[in-house]
Tab-separated table of C-alpha atoms and ligand atoms in Angstrom:
chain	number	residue	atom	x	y	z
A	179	UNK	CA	14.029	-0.228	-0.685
A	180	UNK	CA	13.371	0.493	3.247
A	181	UNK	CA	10.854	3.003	4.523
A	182	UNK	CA	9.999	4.439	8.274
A	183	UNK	CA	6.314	5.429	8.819
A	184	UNK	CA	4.329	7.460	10.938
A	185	UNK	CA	0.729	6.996	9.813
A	186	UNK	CA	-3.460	8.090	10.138
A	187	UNK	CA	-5.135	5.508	12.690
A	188	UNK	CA	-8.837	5.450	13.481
A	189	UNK	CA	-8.808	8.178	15.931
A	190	UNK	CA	-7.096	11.082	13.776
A	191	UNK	CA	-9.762	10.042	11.078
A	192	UNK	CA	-12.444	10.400	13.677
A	193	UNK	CA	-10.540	13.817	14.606
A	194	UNK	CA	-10.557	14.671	11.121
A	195	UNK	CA	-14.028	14.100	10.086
A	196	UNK	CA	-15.396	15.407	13.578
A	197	UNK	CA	-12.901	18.974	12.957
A	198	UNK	CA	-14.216	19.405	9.073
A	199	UNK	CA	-17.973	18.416	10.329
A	200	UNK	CA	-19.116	19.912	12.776
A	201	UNK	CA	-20.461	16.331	14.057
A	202	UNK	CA	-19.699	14.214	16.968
A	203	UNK	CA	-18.894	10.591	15.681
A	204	UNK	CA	-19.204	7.333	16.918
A	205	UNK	CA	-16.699	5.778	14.503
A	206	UNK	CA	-16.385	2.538	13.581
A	207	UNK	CA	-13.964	0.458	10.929
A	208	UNK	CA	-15.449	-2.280	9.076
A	209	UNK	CA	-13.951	-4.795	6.295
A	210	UNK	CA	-17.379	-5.297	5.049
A	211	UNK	CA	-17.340	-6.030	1.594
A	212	UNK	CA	-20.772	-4.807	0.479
A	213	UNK	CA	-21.486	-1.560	2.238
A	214	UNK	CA	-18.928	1.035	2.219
A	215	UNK	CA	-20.408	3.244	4.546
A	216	UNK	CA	-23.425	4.008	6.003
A	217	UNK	CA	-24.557	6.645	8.798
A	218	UNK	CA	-27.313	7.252	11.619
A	219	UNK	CA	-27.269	10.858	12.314
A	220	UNK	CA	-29.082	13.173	14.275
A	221	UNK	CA	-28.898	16.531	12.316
A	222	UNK	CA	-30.455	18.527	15.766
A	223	UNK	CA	-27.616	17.045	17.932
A	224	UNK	CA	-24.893	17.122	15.299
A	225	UNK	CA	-24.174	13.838	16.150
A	226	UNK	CA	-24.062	10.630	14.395
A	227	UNK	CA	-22.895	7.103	14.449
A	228	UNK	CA	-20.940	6.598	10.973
A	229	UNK	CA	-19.483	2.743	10.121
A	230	UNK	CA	-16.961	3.352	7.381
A	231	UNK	CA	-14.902	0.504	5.499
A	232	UNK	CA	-11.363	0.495	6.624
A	233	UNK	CA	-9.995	1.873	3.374
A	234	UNK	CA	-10.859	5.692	4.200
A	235	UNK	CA	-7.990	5.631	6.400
A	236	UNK	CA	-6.587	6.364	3.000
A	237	UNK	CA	-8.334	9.094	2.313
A	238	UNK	CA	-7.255	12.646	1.258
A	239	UNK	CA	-7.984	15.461	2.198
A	240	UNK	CA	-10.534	15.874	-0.694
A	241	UNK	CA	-12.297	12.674	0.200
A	242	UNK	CA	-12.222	13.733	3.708
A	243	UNK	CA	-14.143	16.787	2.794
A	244	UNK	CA	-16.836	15.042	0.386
A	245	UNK	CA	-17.867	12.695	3.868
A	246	UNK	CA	-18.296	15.583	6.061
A	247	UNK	CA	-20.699	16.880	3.356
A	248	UNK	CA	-22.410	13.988	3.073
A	249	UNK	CA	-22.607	13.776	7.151
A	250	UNK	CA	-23.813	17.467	6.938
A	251	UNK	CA	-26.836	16.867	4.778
A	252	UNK	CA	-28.569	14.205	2.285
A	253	UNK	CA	-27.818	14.720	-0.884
A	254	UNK	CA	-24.697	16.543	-3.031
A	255	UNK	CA	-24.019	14.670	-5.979
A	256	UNK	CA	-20.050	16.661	-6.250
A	257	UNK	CA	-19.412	14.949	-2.907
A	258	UNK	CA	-20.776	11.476	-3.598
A	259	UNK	CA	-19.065	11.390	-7.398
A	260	UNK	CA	-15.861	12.370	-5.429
A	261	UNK	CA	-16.672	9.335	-2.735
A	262	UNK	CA	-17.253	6.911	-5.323
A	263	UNK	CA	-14.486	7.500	-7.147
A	264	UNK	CA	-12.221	7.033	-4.158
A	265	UNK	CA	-14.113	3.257	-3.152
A	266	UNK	CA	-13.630	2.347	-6.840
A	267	UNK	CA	-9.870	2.914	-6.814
A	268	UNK	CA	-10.079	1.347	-3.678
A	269	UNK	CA	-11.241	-1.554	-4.995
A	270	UNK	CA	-8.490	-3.929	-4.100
A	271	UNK	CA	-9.038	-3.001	-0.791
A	272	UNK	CA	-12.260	-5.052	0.241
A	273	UNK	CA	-12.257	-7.625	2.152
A	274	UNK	CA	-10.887	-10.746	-0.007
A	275	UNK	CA	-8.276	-10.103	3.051
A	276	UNK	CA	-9.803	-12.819	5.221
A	277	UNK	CA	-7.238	-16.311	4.525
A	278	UNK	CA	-10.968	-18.104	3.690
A	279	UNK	CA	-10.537	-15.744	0.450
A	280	UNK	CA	-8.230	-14.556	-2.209
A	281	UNK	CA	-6.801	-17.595	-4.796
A	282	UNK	CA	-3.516	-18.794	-2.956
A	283	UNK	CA	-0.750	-20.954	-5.299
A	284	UNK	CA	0.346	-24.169	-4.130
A	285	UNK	CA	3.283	-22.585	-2.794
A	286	UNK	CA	0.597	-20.870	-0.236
A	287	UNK	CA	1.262	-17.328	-2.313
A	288	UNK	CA	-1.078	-15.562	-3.390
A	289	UNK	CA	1.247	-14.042	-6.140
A	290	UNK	CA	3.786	-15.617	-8.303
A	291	UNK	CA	7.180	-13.928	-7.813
A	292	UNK	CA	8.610	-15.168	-10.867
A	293	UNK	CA	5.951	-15.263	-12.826
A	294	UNK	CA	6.221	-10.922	-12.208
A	295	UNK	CA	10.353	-11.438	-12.356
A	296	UNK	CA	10.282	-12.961	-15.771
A	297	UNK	CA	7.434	-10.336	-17.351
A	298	UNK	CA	9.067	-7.321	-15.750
A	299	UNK	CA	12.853	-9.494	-17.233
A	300	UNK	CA	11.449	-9.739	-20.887
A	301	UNK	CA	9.452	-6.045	-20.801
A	302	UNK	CA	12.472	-3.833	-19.329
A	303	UNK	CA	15.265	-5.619	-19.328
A	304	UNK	CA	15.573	-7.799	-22.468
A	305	UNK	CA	15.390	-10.657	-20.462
A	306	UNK	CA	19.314	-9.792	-19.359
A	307	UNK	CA	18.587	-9.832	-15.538
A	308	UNK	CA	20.008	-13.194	-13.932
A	309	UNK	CA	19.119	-13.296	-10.585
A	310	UNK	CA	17.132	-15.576	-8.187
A	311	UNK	CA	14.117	-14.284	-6.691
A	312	UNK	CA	12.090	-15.526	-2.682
A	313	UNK	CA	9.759	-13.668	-0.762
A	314	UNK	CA	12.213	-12.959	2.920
A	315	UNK	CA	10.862	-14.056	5.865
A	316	UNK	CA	8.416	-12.418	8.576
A	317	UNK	CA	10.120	-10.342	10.819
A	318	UNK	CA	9.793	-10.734	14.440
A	319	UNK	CA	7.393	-8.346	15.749
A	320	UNK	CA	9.939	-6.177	17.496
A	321	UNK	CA	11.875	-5.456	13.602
A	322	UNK	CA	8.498	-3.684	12.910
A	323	UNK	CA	9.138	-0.088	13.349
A	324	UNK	CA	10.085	0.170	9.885
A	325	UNK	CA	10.124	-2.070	6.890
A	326	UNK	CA	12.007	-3.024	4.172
A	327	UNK	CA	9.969	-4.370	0.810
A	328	UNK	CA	12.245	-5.734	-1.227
A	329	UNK	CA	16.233	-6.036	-0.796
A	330	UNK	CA	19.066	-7.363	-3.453
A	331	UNK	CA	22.272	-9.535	-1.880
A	332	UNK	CA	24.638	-9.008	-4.935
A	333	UNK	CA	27.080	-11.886	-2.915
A	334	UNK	CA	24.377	-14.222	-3.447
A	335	UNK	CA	22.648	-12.773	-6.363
A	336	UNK	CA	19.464	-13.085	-5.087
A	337	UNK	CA	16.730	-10.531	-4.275
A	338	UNK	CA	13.984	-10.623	-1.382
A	339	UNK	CA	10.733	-9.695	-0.922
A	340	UNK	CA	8.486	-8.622	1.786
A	341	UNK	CA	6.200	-11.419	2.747
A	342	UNK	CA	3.887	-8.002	3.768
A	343	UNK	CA	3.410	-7.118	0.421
A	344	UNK	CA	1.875	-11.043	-0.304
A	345	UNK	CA	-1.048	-9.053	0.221
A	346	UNK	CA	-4.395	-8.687	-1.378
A	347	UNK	CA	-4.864	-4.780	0.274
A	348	UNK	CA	-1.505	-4.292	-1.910
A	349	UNK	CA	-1.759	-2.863	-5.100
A	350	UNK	CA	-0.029	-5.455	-7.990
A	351	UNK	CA	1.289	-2.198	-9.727
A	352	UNK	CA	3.235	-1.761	-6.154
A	353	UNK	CA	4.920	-4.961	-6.039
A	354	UNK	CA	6.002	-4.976	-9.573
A	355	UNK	CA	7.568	-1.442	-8.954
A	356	UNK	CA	9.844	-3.322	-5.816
A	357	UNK	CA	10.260	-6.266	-8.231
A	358	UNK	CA	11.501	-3.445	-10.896
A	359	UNK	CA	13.945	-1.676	-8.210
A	360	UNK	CA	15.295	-4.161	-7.091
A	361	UNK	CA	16.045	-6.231	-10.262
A	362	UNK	CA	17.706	-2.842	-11.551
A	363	UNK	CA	19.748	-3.755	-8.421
A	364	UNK	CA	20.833	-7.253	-10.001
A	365	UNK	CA	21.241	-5.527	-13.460
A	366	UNK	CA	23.389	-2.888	-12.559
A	367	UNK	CA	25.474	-3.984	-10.117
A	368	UNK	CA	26.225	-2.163	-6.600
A	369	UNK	CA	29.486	0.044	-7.461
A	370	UNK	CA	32.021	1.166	-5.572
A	371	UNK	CA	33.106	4.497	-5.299
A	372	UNK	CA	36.631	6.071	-5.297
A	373	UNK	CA	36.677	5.800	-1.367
A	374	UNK	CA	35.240	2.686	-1.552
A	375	UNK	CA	31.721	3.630	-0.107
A	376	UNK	CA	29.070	1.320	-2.028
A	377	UNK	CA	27.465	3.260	-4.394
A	378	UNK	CA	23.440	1.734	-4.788
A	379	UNK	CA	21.242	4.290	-5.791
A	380	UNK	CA	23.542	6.113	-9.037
A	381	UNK	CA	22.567	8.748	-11.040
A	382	UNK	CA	21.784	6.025	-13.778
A	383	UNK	CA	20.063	4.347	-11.797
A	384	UNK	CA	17.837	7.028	-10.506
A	385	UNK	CA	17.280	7.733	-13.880
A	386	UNK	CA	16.476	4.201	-14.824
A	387	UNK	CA	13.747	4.036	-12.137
A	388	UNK	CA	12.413	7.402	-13.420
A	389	UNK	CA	11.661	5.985	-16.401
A	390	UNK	CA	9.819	3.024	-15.479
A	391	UNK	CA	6.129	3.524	-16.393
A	392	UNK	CA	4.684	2.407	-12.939
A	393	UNK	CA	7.553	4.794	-11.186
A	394	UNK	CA	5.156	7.654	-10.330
A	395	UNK	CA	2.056	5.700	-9.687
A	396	UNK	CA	4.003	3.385	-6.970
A	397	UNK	CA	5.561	6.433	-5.420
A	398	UNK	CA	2.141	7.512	-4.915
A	399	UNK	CA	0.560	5.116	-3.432
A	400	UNK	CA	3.721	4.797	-0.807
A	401	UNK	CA	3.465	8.628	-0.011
A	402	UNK	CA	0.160	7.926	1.624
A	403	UNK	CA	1.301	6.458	5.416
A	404	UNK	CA	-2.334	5.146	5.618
A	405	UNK	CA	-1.437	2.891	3.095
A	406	UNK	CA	1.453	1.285	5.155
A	407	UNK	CA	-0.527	1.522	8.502
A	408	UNK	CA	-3.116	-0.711	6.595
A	409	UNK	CA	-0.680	-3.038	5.309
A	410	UNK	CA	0.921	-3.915	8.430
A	411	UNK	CA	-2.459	-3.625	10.754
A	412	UNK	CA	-3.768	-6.459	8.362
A	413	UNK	CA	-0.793	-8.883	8.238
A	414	UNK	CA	-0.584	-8.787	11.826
A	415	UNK	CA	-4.637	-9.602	12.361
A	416	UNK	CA	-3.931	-12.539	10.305
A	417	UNK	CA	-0.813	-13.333	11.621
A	418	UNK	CA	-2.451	-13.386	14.933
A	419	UNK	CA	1.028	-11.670	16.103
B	765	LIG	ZN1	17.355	0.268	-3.777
């Protein structure tokens, strides 16, 4: 499963908000974990300084819309339902990031692999898969224009996964979806077609995938290039790369 990715940075949110506003910002992304946002703003100048928790560089456009209402003027209950909806789905987000949080294994992981291989074996695949499962390596910083997150070596029966999604700002749902594809992998076997192309991604499996209750949720949350700009601006703070 490989993906390239464009993606939102700080200054096309500052663009955004400043275009569907009216207001000059002063910008600034914080991983605070108690205050989401808050805002100094001078309503005669249409300026304002607006500290924001890095997470609303996954915003939509909706979201977008509900802060430059609540930049505009005090009070609009729509806006700030539609804003608190957004942090609270966002939950997983806050800051438990830093290595000084977030409940690591002994293995240094802060999720279990195969612990996730053998619920997802038993729940989809009557416990038929047979495969080994690692997290791959990190890449060298140069291999980072686009990523893959999980992979399946049918000579070695063994599947990889992204060390990037060993991640607290990654949704679980997300890496069980990878774990999923690429166990489907392992289960039903890379084919070969008449002309001897490899044939990965079948019809049956397609529909397989389709049909896996996380399938549209996962796909989601991957549509959203913020999401991936995120995930690979954190790693690489903590990396120090
Ligand atoms: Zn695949």
């Amino acid at each position: 499963m490989q993906l390239e990715f464009p993606w939102r940075d700080e200054s096309t949110l500052q663009h955004e908000l400043e275009s569907v506003s009216g207001f000059r910002l002063d910008l600034t992304l914080t991983n605070n974990t108690s205050t989401m946002m808050s805002l100094k703003r001078s309503r005669v100048e249409k300026k304002a300084r607006l500290r924001l928790h890095r997470m609303f560089l996954t915003a939509n456009a909706q979201v977008i819309r509900a802060l430059a209402t609540w930049l505009r003027r005090n009070r609009c209950s729509r806006s700030s339902t539609v804003i608190n909806e957004f942090i609270k789905e966002n939950k997983h987000q806050i800051d438990h990031h830093s290595p000084h949080h977030g409940v690591r294994g002994k293995d240094g992981r802060l999720r279990d692999l195969s612990a996730l291989y053998r619920a997802i074996n038993r729940k989809f695949f009557d416990n038929e898969v047979d495969a080994q499962i690692l997290w791959g390596r990190m890449p060298s910083r140069r291999a980072r224009n686009s990523i893959r997150f999980g992979s399946y070596s049918q000579e070695e029966n063994l599947i990889r996964i992204h060390p990037f999604l060993d991640d607290p700002f990654v949704p679980e749902f997300f890496v069980r979806y990878i774990v999923f594809h690429e166990m489907l992998h392992a289960h039903l076997g890379v084919g070969e077609s008449p002309d001897g192309r490899r044939r990965i991604h079948t019809r049956e499996f397609k529909r397989r995938e389709k049909a896996y209750p996380e399938y549209e949720r996962a796909v989601s949350w991957l549509s959203d290039p913020a999401n991936l700009h995120h995930m690979l601006r954190s790693r690489k703070k903590n990396s120090g790369a």
